[in-house]
Amino acid sequence: MLPASGLNAAVESADFITIDPHKAMMASSLDKIRVKGGTRLNGTIPISGAKNAALKHMCAAMLTGDAMQFTNMPVRLKDIQTLAALMKEMGADITLRSDGTMFIQAANIHSTEAPYDLVRRMRASVLIMGPLLARFGEATVSLPGGCSIGTRPIDLHLDGFRAMGAEIILEEGYVKATAPQGGLRGARIAFPKVSVGATENLMMAATLAQGETILMNAAREPEIIDQGEALIKMGAKISGLGTSEIRITGVKSLHGIVHDVLPDRIETGTFMIGVALTGGTIRLQKTRLDFLTSLVGPLQRAGVTIETEGADVIAHRNGKPLIGTDIMTEPYPGFATDLQAQFMTMLTLCEGAGMVTETIFENRFMHVPELQRMGADITVHGNSAIIRGVKKLHGAEVMATDLRASVSLILAGLVADGETIVDRIYHLDRGYENLVEKLESCGAQIERLSNQPAV
Ligand code: UD1
């Protein structure tokens, strides 16, 4: 439960979470997390809805004036609340219920501008651009911030909008996009690089464009399929979801739907890696193992047992040594870059060595110096890291630098000698719902240390 005081932008009661958009622009928690290492994880964890799908569903709600209802939304995540604040500022009517239901109605949008104060907190706000441009013919969005993992440009999004006839002007840190007279036009867009965000942004924009859009070299992530399926329910004409060629034929308008968000595969994978490190048995409820095939192989090679029981995944390690193994991040269905930092943490305690190669983002090894401070033996060569297993990690005060790096330090703390304090955990709040409570329920010695909110 979030406290109702200070600069907290979200206040949770028994039934609802109330967001204050003005506070959402200012609030930034300085809380830390303290972990005492050495306990096995044993227990059951309910998996939340996927953040990376939920955010896009919210953006897609801008495509219609009808009421939309989403269930299994990770409503406690800062990223979700930030986007809700942004959309409220634009005039959308949004209700977040504590049970994970979200109602959105974008019937009275009076602004199509996404200001820097909100976009800088979360890069995914740029995904609001496609829907706004398609429905209202204009969108002004600040250039994004978000995780500090490399430069992360949005050129592929903008080139796609240009191909659909939009005029794009970059001015004082803002992108101003205007659709041509009569609205966006369908286009053939061949992405030079696979991009999750660009695929989603253009797919949303194309649903209301004139004629057919073909997205080639499109991303194939499960979250994109989930988004596409929701759009189809709304009345969109889309084929090729889950393949690298998606075809969208524009329609005049879309309508409201009820949609259940798919489970978070990254959260699921993070806990699987957690139990690989600590030993023990955890049951991950209401999730999907088929989204994680590229993680299952390396985990099994390392010595983890993984089973499914209905919609639950059971991951188990009985204390046998972890064996070093290599991974390389790739677009889906390859190994997810969002699980790279966690997997590297696991390799720090393996027998022998493992290699991690990051091909999606530059500068995504920022967790390495922090893990080294805890005693890890890691050598980085360009976009590859060799991790030689050590006997023990040691508790330390470490700094979270991005969302997935932060959780990798929590996992390290779970197996380190003594106490680990992870600073700047606002990154974690962006993407892991009830992380402390979920780990605590499996026996971890972990607590949140509250600090003064920062502006
Ligand atoms: C999404 C996920 C993020 C995940 C990433 C890759 C969300 C909210 N975030 O991010 O968690 O790590 O996919 O699986 O869903 N690129 C360009 N130009 C662009 C867009 C991207 O060069 O216009 C580059 C990026 O810098 C990166 C690569 O393409 O090197 C892939 O990025 P992309 O797939 O777009 O990631 P996001 O959608 O931002």
PDB file of N, CA and C in Angstrom, residues 136-178:
ATOM      1  N   PHE A 136      -6.263  12.360 -34.065  1.00  0.00           N
ATOM      2  CA  PHE A 136      -6.472  13.818 -34.015  1.00  0.00           C
ATOM      3  C   PHE A 136      -5.654  14.576 -35.069  1.00  0.00           C
ATOM      4  N   GLY A 137      -4.791  13.859 -35.777  1.00  0.00           N
ATOM      5  CA  GLY A 137      -4.019  14.502 -36.844  1.00  0.00           C
ATOM      6  C   GLY A 137      -2.815  15.273 -36.347  1.00  0.00           C
ATOM      7  N   GLU A 138      -2.565  15.246 -35.047  1.00  0.00           N
ATOM      8  CA  GLU A 138      -1.373  15.950 -34.537  1.00  0.00           C
ATOM      9  C   GLU A 138      -0.938  15.377 -33.188  1.00  0.00           C
ATOM     10  N   ALA A 139       0.341  15.515 -32.922  1.00  0.00           N
ATOM     11  CA  ALA A 139       0.883  15.095 -31.625  1.00  0.00           C
ATOM     12  C   ALA A 139       2.188  15.844 -31.395  1.00  0.00           C
ATOM     13  N   THR A 140       2.353  16.323 -30.177  1.00  0.00           N
ATOM     14  CA  THR A 140       3.615  16.985 -29.821  1.00  0.00           C
ATOM     15  C   THR A 140       4.145  16.258 -28.599  1.00  0.00           C
ATOM     16  N   VAL A 141       5.299  15.659 -28.752  1.00  0.00           N
ATOM     17  CA  VAL A 141       5.834  14.821 -27.674  1.00  0.00           C
ATOM     18  C   VAL A 141       7.277  15.215 -27.406  1.00  0.00           C
ATOM     19  N   SER A 142       7.586  15.405 -26.139  1.00  0.00           N
ATOM     20  CA  SER A 142       8.966  15.720 -25.771  1.00  0.00           C
ATOM     21  C   SER A 142       9.860  14.547 -26.146  1.00  0.00           C
ATOM     22  N   LEU A 143      11.093  14.828 -26.501  1.00  0.00           N
ATOM     23  CA  LEU A 143      12.029  13.716 -26.748  1.00  0.00           C
ATOM     24  C   LEU A 143      12.213  12.975 -25.422  1.00  0.00           C
ATOM     25  N   PRO A 144      12.259  11.643 -25.466  1.00  0.00           N
ATOM     26  CA  PRO A 144      12.127  10.859 -24.234  1.00  0.00           C
ATOM     27  C   PRO A 144      13.369  10.759 -23.347  1.00  0.00           C
ATOM     28  N   GLY A 145      13.089  10.349 -22.116  1.00  0.00           N
ATOM     29  CA  GLY A 145      14.151  10.002 -21.171  1.00  0.00           C
ATOM     30  C   GLY A 145      14.054   8.510 -20.921  1.00  0.00           C
ATOM     31  N   GLY A 146      13.831   8.087 -19.642  1.00  0.00           N
ATOM     32  CA  GLY A 146      13.664   6.653 -19.354  1.00  0.00           C
ATOM     33  C   GLY A 146      14.968   6.051 -18.896  1.00  0.00           C
ATOM     34  N   CYS A 147      15.115   4.750 -19.076  1.00  0.00           N
ATOM     35  CA  CYS A 147      16.323   4.057 -18.632  1.00  0.00           C
ATOM     36  C   CYS A 147      17.538   4.641 -19.335  1.00  0.00           C
ATOM     37  N   SER A 148      18.625   4.751 -18.601  1.00  0.00           N
ATOM     38  CA  SER A 148      19.837   5.307 -19.218  1.00  0.00           C
ATOM     39  C   SER A 148      20.650   4.202 -19.879  1.00  0.00           C
ATOM     40  N   ILE A 149      20.016   3.475 -20.800  1.00  0.00           N
ATOM     41  CA  ILE A 149      20.752   2.406 -21.471  1.00  0.00           C
ATOM     42  C   ILE A 149      21.008   2.811 -22.913  1.00  0.00           C
ATOM     43  N   GLY A 150      22.112   3.524 -23.092  1.00  0.00           N
ATOM     44  CA  GLY A 150      22.484   3.944 -24.444  1.00  0.00           C
ATOM     45  C   GLY A 150      21.654   5.128 -24.903  1.00  0.00           C
ATOM     46  N   THR A 151      21.786   5.456 -26.165  1.00  0.00           N
ATOM     47  CA  THR A 151      21.162   6.686 -26.654  1.00  0.00           C
ATOM     48  C   THR A 151      19.668   6.494 -26.946  1.00  0.00           C
ATOM     49  N   ARG A 152      19.257   5.301 -27.288  1.00  0.00           N
ATOM     50  CA  ARG A 152      17.856   4.963 -27.535  1.00  0.00           C
ATOM     51  C   ARG A 152      17.100   6.017 -28.347  1.00  0.00           C
ATOM     52  N   PRO A 153      17.442   6.170 -29.615  1.00  0.00           N
ATOM     53  CA  PRO A 153      16.749   7.161 -30.445  1.00  0.00           C
ATOM     54  C   PRO A 153      15.316   6.726 -30.786  1.00  0.00           C
ATOM     55  N   ILE A 154      14.557   7.648 -31.416  1.00  0.00           N
ATOM     56  CA  ILE A 154      13.202   7.292 -31.869  1.00  0.00           C
ATOM     57  C   ILE A 154      13.071   7.537 -33.376  1.00  0.00           C
ATOM     58  N   ASP A 155      14.217   7.508 -34.068  1.00  0.00           N
ATOM     59  CA  ASP A 155      14.209   7.789 -35.510  1.00  0.00           C
ATOM     60  C   ASP A 155      13.323   6.810 -36.297  1.00  0.00           C
ATOM     61  N   LEU A 156      13.271   5.546 -35.866  1.00  0.00           N
ATOM     62  CA  LEU A 156      12.475   4.565 -36.621  1.00  0.00           C
ATOM     63  C   LEU A 156      10.983   4.895 -36.528  1.00  0.00           C
ATOM     64  N   HIS A 157      10.563   5.382 -35.361  1.00  0.00           N
ATOM     65  CA  HIS A 157       9.160   5.797 -35.195  1.00  0.00           C
ATOM     66  C   HIS A 157       8.888   6.966 -36.162  1.00  0.00           C
ATOM     67  N   LEU A 158       9.772   7.954 -36.113  1.00  0.00           N
ATOM     68  CA  LEU A 158       9.530   9.186 -36.879  1.00  0.00           C
ATOM     69  C   LEU A 158       9.599   8.929 -38.380  1.00  0.00           C
ATOM     70  N   ASP A 159      10.565   8.108 -38.808  1.00  0.00           N
ATOM     71  CA  ASP A 159      10.653   7.778 -40.246  1.00  0.00           C
ATOM     72  C   ASP A 159       9.367   7.094 -40.708  1.00  0.00           C
ATOM     73  N   GLY A 160       8.813   6.259 -39.854  1.00  0.00           N
ATOM     74  CA  GLY A 160       7.571   5.557 -40.194  1.00  0.00           C
ATOM     75  C   GLY A 160       6.412   6.536 -40.354  1.00  0.00           C
ATOM     76  N   PHE A 161       6.315   7.479 -39.409  1.00  0.00           N
ATOM     77  CA  PHE A 161       5.228   8.479 -39.522  1.00  0.00           C
ATOM     78  C   PHE A 161       5.394   9.310 -40.796  1.00  0.00           C
ATOM     79  N   ARG A 162       6.657   9.644 -41.105  1.00  0.00           N
ATOM     80  CA  ARG A 162       6.913  10.415 -42.345  1.00  0.00           C
ATOM     81  C   ARG A 162       6.441   9.614 -43.548  1.00  0.00           C
ATOM     82  N   ALA A 163       6.757   8.303 -43.549  1.00  0.00           N
ATOM     83  CA  ALA A 163       6.344   7.463 -44.686  1.00  0.00           C
ATOM     84  C   ALA A 163       4.818   7.440 -44.816  1.00  0.00           C
ATOM     85  N   MET A 164       4.130   7.678 -43.715  1.00  0.00           N
ATOM     86  CA  MET A 164       2.652   7.695 -43.760  1.00  0.00           C
ATOM     87  C   MET A 164       2.123   9.096 -44.068  1.00  0.00           C
ATOM     88  N   GLY A 165       3.014   9.972 -44.433  1.00  0.00           N
ATOM     89  CA  GLY A 165       2.612  11.306 -44.885  1.00  0.00           C
ATOM     90  C   GLY A 165       2.695  12.395 -43.833  1.00  0.00           C
ATOM     91  N   ALA A 166       3.123  12.070 -42.624  1.00  0.00           N
ATOM     92  CA  ALA A 166       3.150  13.083 -41.561  1.00  0.00           C
ATOM     93  C   ALA A 166       4.323  14.032 -41.752  1.00  0.00           C
ATOM     94  N   GLU A 167       4.115  15.255 -41.293  1.00  0.00           N
ATOM     95  CA  GLU A 167       5.225  16.210 -41.265  1.00  0.00           C
ATOM     96  C   GLU A 167       5.786  16.197 -39.841  1.00  0.00           C
ATOM     97  N   ILE A 168       7.097  16.088 -39.738  1.00  0.00           N
ATOM     98  CA  ILE A 168       7.719  16.000 -38.409  1.00  0.00           C
ATOM     99  C   ILE A 168       8.657  17.188 -38.237  1.00  0.00           C
ATOM    100  N   ILE A 169       8.452  17.937 -37.173  1.00  0.00           N
ATOM    101  CA  ILE A 169       9.359  19.059 -36.890  1.00  0.00           C
ATOM    102  C   ILE A 169       9.964  18.834 -35.501  1.00  0.00           C
ATOM    103  N   LEU A 170      11.287  18.979 -35.392  1.00  0.00           N
ATOM    104  CA  LEU A 170      11.957  18.859 -34.093  1.00  0.00           C
ATOM    105  C   LEU A 170      12.269  20.266 -33.610  1.00  0.00           C
ATOM    106  N   GLU A 171      11.745  20.625 -32.449  1.00  0.00           N
ATOM    107  CA  GLU A 171      11.883  22.003 -31.980  1.00  0.00           C
ATOM    108  C   GLU A 171      12.015  22.025 -30.472  1.00  0.00           C
ATOM    109  N   GLU A 172      13.074  22.621 -29.986  1.00  0.00           N
ATOM    110  CA  GLU A 172      13.279  22.818 -28.545  1.00  0.00           C
ATOM    111  C   GLU A 172      13.005  21.562 -27.734  1.00  0.00           C
ATOM    112  N   GLY A 173      13.542  20.445 -28.184  1.00  0.00           N
ATOM    113  CA  GLY A 173      13.408  19.203 -27.434  1.00  0.00           C
ATOM    114  C   GLY A 173      12.080  18.494 -27.641  1.00  0.00           C
ATOM    115  N   TYR A 174      11.245  19.039 -28.498  1.00  0.00           N
ATOM    116  CA  TYR A 174       9.936  18.419 -28.763  1.00  0.00           C
ATOM    117  C   TYR A 174       9.848  17.951 -30.210  1.00  0.00           C
ATOM    118  N   VAL A 175       9.077  16.863 -30.424  1.00  0.00           N
ATOM    119  CA  VAL A 175       8.768  16.409 -31.767  1.00  0.00           C
ATOM    120  C   VAL A 175       7.331  16.800 -32.036  1.00  0.00           C
ATOM    121  N   LYS A 176       7.127  17.588 -33.104  1.00  0.00           N
ATOM    122  CA  LYS A 176       5.752  17.966 -33.449  1.00  0.00           C
ATOM    123  C   LYS A 176       5.401  17.244 -34.746  1.00  0.00           C
ATOM    124  N   ALA A 177       4.398  16.394 -34.678  1.00  0.00           N
ATOM    125  CA  ALA A 177       4.008  15.615 -35.860  1.00  0.00           C
ATOM    126  C   ALA A 177       2.616  16.049 -36.305  1.00  0.00           C
ATOM    127  N   THR A 178       2.465  16.236 -37.602  1.00  0.00           N
ATOM    128  CA  THR A 178       1.151  16.628 -38.152  1.00  0.00           C
ATOM    129  C   THR A 178       0.806  15.709 -39.302  1.00  0.00           C
TER     130      THR A 178
END
